[in-house]
mmCIF file of C-alpha atoms in Angstrom:
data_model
loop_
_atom_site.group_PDB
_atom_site.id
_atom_site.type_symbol
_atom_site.label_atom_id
_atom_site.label_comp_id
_atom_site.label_asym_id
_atom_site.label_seq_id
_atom_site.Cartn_x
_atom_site.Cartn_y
_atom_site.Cartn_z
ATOM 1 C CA UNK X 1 0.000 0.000 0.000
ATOM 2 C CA UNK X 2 1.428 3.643 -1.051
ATOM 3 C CA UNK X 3 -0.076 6.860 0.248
ATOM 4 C CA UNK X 4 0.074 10.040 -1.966
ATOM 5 C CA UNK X 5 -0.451 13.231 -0.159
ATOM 6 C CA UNK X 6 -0.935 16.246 -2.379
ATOM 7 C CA UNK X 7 -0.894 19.621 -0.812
ATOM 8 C CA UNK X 8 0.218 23.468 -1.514
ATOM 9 C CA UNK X 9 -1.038 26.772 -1.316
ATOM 10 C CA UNK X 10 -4.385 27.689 -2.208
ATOM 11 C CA UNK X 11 -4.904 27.894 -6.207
ATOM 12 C CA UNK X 12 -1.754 26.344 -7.203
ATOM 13 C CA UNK X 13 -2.844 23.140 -9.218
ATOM 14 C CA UNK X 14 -2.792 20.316 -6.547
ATOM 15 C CA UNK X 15 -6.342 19.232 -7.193
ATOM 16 C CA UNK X 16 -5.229 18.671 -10.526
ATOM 17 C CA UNK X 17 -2.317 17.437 -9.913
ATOM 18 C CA UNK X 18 -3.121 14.620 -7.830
ATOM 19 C CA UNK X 19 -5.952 13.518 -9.944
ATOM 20 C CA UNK X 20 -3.780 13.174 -12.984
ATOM 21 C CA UNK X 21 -1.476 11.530 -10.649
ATOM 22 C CA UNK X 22 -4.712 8.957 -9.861
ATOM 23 C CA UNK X 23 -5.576 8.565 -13.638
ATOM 24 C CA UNK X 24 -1.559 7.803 -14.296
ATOM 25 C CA UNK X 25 -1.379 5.384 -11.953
ATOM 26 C CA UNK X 26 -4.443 3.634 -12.939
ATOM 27 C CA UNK X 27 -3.092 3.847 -16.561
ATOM 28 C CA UNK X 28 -0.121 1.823 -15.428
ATOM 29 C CA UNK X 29 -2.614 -1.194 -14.190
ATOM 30 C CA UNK X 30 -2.218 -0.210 -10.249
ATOM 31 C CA UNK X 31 -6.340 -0.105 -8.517
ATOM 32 C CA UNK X 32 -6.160 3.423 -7.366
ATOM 33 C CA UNK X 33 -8.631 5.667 -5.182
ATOM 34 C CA UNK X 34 -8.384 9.693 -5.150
ATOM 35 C CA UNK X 35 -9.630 11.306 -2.101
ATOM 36 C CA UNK X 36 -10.363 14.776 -1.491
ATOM 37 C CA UNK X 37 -10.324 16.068 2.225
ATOM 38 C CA UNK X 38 -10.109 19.520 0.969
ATOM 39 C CA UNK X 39 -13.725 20.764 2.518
ATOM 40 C CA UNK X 40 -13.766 23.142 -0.483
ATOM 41 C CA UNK X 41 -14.372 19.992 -2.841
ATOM 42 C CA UNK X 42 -13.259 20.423 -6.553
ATOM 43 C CA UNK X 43 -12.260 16.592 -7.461
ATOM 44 C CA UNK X 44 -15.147 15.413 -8.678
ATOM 45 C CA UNK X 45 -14.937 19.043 -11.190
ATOM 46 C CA UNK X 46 -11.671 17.831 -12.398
ATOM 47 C CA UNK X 47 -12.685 14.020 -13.409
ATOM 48 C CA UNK X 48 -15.833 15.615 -14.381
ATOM 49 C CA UNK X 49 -17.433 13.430 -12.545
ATOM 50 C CA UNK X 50 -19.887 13.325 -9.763
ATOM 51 C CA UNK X 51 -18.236 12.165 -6.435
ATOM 52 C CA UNK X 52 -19.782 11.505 -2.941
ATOM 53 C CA UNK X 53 -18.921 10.380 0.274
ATOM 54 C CA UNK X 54 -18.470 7.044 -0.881
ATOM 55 C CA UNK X 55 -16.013 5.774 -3.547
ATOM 56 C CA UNK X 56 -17.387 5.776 -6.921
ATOM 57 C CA UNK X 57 -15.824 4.138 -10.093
ATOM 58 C CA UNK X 58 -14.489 7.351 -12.530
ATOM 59 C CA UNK X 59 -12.669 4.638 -14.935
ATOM 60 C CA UNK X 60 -11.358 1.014 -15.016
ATOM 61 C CA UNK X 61 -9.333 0.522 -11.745
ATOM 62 C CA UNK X 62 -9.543 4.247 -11.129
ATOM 63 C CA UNK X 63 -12.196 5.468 -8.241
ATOM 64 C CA UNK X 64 -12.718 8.913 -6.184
ATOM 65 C CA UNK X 65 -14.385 9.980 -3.104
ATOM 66 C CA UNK X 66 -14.639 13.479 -1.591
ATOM 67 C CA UNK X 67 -14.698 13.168 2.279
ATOM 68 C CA UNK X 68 -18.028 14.590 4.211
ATOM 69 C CA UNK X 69 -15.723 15.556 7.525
ATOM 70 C CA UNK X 70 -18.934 16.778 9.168
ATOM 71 C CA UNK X 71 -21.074 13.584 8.483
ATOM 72 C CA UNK X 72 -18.396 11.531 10.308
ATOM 73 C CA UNK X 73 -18.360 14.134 12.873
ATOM 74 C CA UNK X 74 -22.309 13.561 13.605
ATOM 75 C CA UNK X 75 -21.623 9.817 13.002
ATOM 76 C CA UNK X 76 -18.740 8.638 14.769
ATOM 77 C CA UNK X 77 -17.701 11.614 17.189
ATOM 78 C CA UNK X 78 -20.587 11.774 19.256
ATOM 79 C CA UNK X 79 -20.160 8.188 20.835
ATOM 80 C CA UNK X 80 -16.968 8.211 21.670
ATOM 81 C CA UNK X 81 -17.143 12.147 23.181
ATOM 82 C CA UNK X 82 -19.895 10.608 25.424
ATOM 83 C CA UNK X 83 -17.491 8.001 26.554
ATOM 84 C CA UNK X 84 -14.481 10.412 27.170
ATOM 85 C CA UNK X 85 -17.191 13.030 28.869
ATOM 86 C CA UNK X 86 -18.012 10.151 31.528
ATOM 87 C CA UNK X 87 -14.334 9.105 32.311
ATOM 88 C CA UNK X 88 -13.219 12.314 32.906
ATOM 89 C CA UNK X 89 -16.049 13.031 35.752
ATOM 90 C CA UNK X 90 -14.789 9.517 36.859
ATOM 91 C CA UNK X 91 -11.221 11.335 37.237
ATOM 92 C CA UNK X 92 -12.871 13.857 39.084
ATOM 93 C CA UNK X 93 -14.169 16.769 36.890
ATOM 94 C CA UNK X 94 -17.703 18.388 37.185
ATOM 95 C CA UNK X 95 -19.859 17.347 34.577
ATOM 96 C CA UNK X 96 -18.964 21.199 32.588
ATOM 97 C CA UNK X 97 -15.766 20.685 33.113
ATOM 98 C CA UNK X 98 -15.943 17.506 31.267
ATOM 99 C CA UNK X 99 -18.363 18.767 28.644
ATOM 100 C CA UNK X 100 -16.035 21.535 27.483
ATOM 101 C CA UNK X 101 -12.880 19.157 27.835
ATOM 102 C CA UNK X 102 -14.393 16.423 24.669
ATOM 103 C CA UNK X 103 -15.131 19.445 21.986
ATOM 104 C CA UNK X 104 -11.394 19.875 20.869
ATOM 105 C CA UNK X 105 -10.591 21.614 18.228
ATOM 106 C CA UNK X 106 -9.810 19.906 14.999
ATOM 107 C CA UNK X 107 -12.094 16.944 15.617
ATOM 108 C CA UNK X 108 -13.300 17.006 11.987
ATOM 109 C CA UNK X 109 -9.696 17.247 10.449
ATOM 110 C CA UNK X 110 -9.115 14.291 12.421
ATOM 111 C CA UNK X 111 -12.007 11.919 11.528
ATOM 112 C CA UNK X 112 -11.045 13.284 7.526
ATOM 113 C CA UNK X 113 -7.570 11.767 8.363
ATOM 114 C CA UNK X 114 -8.989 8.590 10.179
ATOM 115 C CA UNK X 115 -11.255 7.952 6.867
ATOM 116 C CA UNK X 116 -8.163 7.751 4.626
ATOM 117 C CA UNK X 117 -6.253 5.278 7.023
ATOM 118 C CA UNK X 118 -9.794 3.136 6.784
ATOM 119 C CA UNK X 119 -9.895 3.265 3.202
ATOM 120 C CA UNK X 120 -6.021 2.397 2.556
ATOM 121 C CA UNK X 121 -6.322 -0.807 5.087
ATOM 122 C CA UNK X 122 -10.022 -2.156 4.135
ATOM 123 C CA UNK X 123 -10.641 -1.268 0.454
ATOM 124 C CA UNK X 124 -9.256 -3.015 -1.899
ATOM 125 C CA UNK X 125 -6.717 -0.558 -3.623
ATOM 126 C CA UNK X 126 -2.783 -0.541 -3.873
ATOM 127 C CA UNK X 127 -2.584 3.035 -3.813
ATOM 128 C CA UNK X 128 -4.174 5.896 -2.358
ATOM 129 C CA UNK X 129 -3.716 9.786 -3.500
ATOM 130 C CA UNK X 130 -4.933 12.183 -1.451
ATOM 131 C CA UNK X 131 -5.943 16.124 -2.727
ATOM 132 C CA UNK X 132 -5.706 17.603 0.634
ATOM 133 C CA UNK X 133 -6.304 20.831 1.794
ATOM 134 C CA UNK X 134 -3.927 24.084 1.439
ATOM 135 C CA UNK X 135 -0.411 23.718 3.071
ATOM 136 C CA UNK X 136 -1.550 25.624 6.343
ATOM 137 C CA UNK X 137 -4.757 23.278 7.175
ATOM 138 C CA UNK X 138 -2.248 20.432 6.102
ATOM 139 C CA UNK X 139 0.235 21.066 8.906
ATOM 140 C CA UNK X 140 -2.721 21.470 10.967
ATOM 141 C CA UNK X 141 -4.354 17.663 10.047
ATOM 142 C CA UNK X 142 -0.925 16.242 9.819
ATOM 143 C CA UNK X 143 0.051 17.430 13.680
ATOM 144 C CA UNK X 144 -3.530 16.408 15.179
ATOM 145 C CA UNK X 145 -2.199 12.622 15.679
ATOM 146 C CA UNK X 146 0.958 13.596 18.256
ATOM 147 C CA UNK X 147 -1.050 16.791 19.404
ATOM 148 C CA UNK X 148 -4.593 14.559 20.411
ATOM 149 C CA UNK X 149 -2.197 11.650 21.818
ATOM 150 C CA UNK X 150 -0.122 14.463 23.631
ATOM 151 C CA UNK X 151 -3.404 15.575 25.124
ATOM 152 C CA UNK X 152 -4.691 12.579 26.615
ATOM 153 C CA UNK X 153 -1.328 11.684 28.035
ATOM 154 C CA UNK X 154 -1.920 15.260 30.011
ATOM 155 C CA UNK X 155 -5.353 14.634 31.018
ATOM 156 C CA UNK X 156 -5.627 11.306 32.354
ATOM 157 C CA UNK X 157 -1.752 10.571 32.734
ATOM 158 C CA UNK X 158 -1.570 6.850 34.070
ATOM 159 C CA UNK X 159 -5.222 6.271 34.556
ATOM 160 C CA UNK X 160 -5.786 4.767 31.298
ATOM 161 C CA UNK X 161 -9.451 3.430 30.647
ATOM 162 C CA UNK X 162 -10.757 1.070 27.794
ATOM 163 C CA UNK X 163 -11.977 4.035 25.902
ATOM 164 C CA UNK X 164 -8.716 5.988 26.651
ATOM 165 C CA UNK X 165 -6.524 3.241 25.361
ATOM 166 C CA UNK X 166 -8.868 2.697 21.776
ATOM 167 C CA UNK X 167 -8.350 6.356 21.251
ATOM 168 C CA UNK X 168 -4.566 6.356 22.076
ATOM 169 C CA UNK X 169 -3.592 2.797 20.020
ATOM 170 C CA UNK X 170 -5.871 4.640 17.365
ATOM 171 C CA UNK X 171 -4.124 7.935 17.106
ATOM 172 C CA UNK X 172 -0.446 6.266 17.223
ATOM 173 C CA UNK X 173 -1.348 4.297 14.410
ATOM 174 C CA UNK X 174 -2.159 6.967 12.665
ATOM 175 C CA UNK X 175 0.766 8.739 13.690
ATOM 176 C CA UNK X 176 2.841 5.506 12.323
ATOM 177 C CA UNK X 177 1.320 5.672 9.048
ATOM 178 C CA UNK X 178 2.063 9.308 8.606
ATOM 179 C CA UNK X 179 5.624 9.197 9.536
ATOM 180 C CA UNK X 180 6.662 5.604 7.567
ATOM 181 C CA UNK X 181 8.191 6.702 4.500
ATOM 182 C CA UNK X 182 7.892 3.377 2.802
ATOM 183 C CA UNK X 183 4.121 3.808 3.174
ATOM 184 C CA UNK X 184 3.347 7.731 3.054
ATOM 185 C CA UNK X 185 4.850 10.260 1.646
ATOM 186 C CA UNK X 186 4.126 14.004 0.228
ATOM 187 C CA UNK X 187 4.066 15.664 -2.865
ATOM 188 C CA UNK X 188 4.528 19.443 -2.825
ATOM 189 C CA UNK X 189 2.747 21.618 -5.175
ATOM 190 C CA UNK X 190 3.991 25.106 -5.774
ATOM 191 C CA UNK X 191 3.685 28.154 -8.696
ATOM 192 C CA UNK X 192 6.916 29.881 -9.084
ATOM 193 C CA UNK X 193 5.967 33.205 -7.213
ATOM 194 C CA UNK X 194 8.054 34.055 -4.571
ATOM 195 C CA UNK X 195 5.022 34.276 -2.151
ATOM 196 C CA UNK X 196 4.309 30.713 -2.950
ATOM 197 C CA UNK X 197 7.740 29.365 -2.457
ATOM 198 C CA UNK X 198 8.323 31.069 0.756
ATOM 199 C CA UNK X 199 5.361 29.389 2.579
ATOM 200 C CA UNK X 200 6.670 26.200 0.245
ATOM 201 C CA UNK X 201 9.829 26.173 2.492
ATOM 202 C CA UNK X 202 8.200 26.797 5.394
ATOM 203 C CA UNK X 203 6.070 23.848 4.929
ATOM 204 C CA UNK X 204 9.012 21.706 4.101
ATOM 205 C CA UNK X 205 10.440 22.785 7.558
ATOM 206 C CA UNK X 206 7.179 21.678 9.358
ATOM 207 C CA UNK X 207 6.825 18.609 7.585
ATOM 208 C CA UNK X 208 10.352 17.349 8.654
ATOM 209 C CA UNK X 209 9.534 18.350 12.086
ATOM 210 C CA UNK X 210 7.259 15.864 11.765
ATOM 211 C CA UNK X 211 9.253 12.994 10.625
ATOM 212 C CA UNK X 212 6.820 13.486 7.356
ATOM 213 C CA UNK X 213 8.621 12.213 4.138
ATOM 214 C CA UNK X 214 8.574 14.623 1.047
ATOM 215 C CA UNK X 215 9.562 12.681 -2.202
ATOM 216 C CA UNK X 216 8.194 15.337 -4.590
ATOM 217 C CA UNK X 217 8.462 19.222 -5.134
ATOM 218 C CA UNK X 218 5.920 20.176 -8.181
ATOM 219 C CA UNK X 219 6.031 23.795 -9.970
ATOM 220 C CA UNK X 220 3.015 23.559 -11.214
ATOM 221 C CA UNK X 221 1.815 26.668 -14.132
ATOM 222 C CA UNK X 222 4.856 27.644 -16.036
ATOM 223 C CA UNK X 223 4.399 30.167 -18.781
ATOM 224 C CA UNK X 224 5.335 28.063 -21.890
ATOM 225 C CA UNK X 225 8.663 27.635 -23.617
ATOM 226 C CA UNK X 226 9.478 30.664 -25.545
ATOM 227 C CA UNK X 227 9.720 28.717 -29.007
ATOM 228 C CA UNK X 228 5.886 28.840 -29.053
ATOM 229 C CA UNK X 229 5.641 32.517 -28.652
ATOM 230 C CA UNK X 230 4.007 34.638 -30.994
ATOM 231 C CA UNK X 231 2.416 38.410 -31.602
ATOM 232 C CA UNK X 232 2.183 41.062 -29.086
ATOM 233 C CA UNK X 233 2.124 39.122 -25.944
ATOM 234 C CA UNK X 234 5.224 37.211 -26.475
ATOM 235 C CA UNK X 235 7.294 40.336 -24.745
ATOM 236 C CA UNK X 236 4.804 39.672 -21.396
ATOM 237 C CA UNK X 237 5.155 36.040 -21.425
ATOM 238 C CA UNK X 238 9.167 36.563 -21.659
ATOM 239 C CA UNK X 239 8.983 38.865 -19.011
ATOM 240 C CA UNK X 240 6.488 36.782 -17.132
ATOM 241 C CA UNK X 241 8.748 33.211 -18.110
ATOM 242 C CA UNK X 242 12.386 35.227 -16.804
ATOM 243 C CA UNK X 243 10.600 36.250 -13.646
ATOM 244 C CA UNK X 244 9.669 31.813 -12.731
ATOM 245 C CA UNK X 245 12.685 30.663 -13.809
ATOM 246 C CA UNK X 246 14.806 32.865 -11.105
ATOM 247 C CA UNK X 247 12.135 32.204 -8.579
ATOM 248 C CA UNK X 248 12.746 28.523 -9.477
ATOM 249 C CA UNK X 249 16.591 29.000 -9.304
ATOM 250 C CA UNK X 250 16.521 30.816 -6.396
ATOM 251 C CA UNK X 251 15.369 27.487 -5.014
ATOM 252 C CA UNK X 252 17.996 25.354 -6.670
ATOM 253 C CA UNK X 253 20.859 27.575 -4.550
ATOM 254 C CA UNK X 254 19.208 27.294 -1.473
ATOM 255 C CA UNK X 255 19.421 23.794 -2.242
ATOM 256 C CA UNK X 256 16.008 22.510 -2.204
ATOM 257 C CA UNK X 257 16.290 20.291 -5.953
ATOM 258 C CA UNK X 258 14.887 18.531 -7.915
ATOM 259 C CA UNK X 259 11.872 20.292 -8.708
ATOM 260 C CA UNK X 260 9.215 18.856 -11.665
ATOM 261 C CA UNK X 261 8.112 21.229 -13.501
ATOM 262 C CA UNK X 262 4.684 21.482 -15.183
ATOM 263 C CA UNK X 263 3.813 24.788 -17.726
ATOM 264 C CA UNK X 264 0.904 26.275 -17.981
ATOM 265 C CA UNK X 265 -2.351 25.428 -20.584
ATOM 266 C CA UNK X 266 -4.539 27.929 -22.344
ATOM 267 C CA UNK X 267 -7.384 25.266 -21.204
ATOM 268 C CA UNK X 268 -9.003 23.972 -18.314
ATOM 269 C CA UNK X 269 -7.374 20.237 -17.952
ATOM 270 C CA UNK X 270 -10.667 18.608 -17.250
ATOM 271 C CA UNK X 271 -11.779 15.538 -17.754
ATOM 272 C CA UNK X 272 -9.283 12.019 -18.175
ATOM 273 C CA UNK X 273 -7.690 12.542 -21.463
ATOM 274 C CA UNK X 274 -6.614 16.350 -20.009
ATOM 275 C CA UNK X 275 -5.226 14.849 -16.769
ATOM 276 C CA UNK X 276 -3.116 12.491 -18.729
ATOM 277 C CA UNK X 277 -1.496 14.653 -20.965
ATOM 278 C CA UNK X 278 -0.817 16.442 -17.438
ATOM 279 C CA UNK X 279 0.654 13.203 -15.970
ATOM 280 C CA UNK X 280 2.712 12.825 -19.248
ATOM 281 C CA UNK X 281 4.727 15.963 -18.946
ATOM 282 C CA UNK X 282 4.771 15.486 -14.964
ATOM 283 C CA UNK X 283 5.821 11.992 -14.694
ATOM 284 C CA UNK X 284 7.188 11.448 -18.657
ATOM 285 C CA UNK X 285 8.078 7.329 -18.961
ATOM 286 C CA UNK X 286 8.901 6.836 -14.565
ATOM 287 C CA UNK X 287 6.879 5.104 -12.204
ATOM 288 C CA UNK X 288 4.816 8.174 -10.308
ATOM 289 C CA UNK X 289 5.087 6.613 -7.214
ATOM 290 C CA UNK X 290 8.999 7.004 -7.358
ATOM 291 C CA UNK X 291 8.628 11.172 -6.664
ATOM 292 C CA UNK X 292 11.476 12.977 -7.276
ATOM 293 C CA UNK X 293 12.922 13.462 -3.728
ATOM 294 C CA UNK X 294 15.894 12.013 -2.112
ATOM 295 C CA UNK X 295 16.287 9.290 0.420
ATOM 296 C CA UNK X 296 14.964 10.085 3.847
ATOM 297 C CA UNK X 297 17.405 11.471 6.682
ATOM 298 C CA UNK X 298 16.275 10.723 10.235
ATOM 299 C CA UNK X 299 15.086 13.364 12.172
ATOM 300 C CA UNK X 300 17.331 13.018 15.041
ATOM 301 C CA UNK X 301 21.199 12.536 14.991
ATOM 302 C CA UNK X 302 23.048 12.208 18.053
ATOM 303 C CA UNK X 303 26.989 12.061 18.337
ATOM 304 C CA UNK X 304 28.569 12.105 21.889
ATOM 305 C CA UNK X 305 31.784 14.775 22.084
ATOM 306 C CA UNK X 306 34.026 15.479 24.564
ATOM 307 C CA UNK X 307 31.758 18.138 26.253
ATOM 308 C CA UNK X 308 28.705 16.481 25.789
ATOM 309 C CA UNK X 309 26.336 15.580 22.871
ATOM 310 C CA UNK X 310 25.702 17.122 19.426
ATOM 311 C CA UNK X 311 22.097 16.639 18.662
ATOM 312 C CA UNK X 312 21.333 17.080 14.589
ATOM 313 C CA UNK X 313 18.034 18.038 13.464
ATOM 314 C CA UNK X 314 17.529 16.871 9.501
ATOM 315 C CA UNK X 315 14.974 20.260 9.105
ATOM 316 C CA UNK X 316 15.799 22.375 5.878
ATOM 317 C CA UNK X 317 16.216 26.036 7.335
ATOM 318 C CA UNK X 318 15.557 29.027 4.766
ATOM 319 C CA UNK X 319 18.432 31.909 5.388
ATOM 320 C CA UNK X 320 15.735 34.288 7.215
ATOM 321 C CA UNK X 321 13.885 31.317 9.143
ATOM 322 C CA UNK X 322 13.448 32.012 12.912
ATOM 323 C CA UNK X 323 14.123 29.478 14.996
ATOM 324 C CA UNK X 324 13.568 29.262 19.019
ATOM 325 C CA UNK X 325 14.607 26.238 20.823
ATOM 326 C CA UNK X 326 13.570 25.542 24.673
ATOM 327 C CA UNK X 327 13.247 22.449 26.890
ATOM 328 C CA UNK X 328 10.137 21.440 28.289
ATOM 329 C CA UNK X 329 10.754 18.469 30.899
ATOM 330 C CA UNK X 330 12.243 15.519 28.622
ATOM 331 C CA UNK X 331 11.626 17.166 25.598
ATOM 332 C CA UNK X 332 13.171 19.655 23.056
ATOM 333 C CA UNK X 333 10.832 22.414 21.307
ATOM 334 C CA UNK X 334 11.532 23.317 18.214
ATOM 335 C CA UNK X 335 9.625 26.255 16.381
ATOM 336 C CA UNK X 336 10.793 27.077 13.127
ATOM 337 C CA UNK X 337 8.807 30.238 11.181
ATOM 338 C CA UNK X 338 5.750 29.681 13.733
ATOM 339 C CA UNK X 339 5.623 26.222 13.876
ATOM 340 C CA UNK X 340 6.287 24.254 17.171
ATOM 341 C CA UNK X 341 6.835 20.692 17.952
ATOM 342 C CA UNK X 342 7.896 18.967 20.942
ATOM 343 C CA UNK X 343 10.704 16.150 20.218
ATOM 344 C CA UNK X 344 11.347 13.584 22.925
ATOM 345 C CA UNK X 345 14.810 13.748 23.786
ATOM 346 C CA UNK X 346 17.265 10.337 23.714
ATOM 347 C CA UNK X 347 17.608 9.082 27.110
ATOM 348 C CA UNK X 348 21.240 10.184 27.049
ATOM 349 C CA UNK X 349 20.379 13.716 26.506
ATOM 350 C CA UNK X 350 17.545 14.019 28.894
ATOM 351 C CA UNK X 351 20.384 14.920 32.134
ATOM 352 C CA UNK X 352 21.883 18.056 29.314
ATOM 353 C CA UNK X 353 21.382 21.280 28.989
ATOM 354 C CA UNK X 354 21.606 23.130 26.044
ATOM 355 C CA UNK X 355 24.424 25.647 24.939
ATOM 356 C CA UNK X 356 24.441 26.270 21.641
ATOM 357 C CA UNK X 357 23.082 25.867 18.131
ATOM 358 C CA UNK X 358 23.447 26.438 14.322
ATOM 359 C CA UNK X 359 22.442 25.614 11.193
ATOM 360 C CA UNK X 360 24.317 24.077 8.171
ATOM 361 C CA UNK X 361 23.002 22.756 5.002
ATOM 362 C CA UNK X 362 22.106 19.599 6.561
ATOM 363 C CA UNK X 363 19.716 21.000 8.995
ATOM 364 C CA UNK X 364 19.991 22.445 12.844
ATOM 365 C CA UNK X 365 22.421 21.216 14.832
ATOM 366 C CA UNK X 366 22.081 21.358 18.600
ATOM 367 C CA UNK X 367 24.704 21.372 21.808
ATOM 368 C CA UNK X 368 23.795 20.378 25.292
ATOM 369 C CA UNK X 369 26.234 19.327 28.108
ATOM 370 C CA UNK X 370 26.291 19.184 31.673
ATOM 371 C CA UNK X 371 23.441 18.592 33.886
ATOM 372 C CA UNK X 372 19.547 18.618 33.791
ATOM 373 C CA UNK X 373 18.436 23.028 32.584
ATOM 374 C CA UNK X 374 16.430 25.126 30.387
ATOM 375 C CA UNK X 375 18.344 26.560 27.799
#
């Protein structure tokens, strides 16, 4: 089983993208489903197809669904709130208490993400592509596994009920399946606009936080090459073509290569033969499950030195990212450009304290020595 994830910044192609993805793969004989958890839904516009909440048949061996987040909400939520609403009066809380404790944020975004793991394990597909949402309601579904696990673990500590348990083996398996790159992996649509590629490293800095494998950076919506150009606009689309390909090379220095690229067509691709003359120019004769990224580095490094450890961090830093680092009990926290996550420390580096850090072009690299502090 392979999981495609297909996110970017609003407007950028992905929809697209990971639908002609879908119809290449199903080309090449794999049985492939395309599911949209984007709540704006435009999948079923690009197959030009109707799609519900259930998987429906758009070609031979080729189906698509577009997730209903709020019918699982009123479907499988509610149960399982009432049974986390009476363990934590158990543990002591007034019954308000309790009520305002099960409506977490994010709920929805989680059930979306808990519908793709049931369709990858029961249905009977060898691939899975999923059109998610933009890059900044990605990071937010992505994190929910660690950050709903994280929150139990605070709440009821080591009074773990049957209902408590279901939820926790539930959300680390879905934080297993994100974060094994033989199974998952993301594809990372951009334009080449210097807005979009900005919040296109960010997002590559999140996603490694996460021990999330990116095998694929797409720039999607290139102005065509400037052999085709003809009559009064071909001085805009020069201009226009000059401007993307230093965007695009500004990227190649700061080291983040290879990136596909995909130009831009005077018509809607719509429909399967338009999505395959997509997948054509995106994939030309490879497999498109191989991406185009490079093997995956571990998140966490550590090498003992004569003062202590050196701790490296495999996150790809822009030049202007800001980066904070504190320890919070066992764990480091790492926010990078806004976002945060807490990594549990080795058990050698728990007693350390840290004093120092840079970055190189391999990531962060962090010093601790000594005994047990905050740096």
């Amino acid at each position: 089983m392979r999981i495609l994830l297909f996110t970017g910044k609003g407007g950028v192609g992905k929809t697209t993208l990971a639908a002609a993805t879908g119809a290449a793969l199903a080309a090449r004989g794999r049985k492939t489903l395309v599911v949209s958890t984007d709540p704006a839904h435009s999948l079923g516009d690009a197959f030009a197809r109707p799609l519900g909440a259930e998987p429906s048949e758009v070609d031979t061996l080729l189906s698509g669904v577009q997730i209903d987040s709020r019918t699982l909400v009123d479907a499988t939520w509610a149960g399982l709130r009432g049974e986390l609403r009476a363990v934590l009066a158990g543990a002591g809380l007034d019954d308000l208490d309790a009520e305002e404790l099960t409506v977490l944020p994010g709920v929805d975004e989680l059930l979306a993400l808990t519908e793709v793991r049931r369709l990858a394990e029961d249905g009977p597909w060898e691939t899975v592509v999923v059109d998610c949402g933009p890059t900044a309601e990605t990071l937010r579904l992505l994190a929910l596994p660690e950050a709903f696990s994280g929150y139990l673990t605070r709440v009821f500590g080591r009074r773990v009920t049957e209902p408590v348990r279901r939820l926790g083996a539930h959300l680390d398996g879905l934080r297993g399946l994100l974060t094994d790159p033989a199974v998952t992996t993301v594809r990372l649509v951009l334009t080449p606009e210097r807005v979009v590629v900005a919040e296109a490293r960010r997002t590559l800095s999140s996603l490694a936080l996460r021990g999330i494998a990116v095998d694929g950076l797409i720039a999607n919506r290139l102005m065509p090459a400037p052999g085709m150009w003809r009559g009064a606009a071909a001085s805009w689309l020069r201009t226009r073509r000059t401007q993307q390909d230093a965007v695009l090379a500004g990227l190649a220095a700061a080291g983040i290569t290879p990136v596909t690229r995909v130009e831009h067509r005077a018509a809607e691709p719509v429909g399967l033969p338009a999505l395959l003359e997509i997948a054509a120019e995106l994939y030309r004769d490879g497999d498109p499950l191989d991406g185009n990224g490079t093997p995956v580095t571990p998140l966490l490094r550590v090498r003992p030195g004569p003062a202590g450890y050196t701790l490296r961090v495999a996150i790809p830093l822009a030049r202007d990212a800001e980066v904070d680092l504190a320890r919070v009990d066992d764990d480091l926290a790492i926010t990078v450009d806004g976002f945060r996550r807490l990594i549990a420390l080795p058990e050698p580096l728990r007693p350390c304290r840290i004093t120092g850090a840079e970055s190189d072009a391999d990531g962060l690299v962090v010093h601790l020595a000594g005994n047990r502090g905050r740096g």
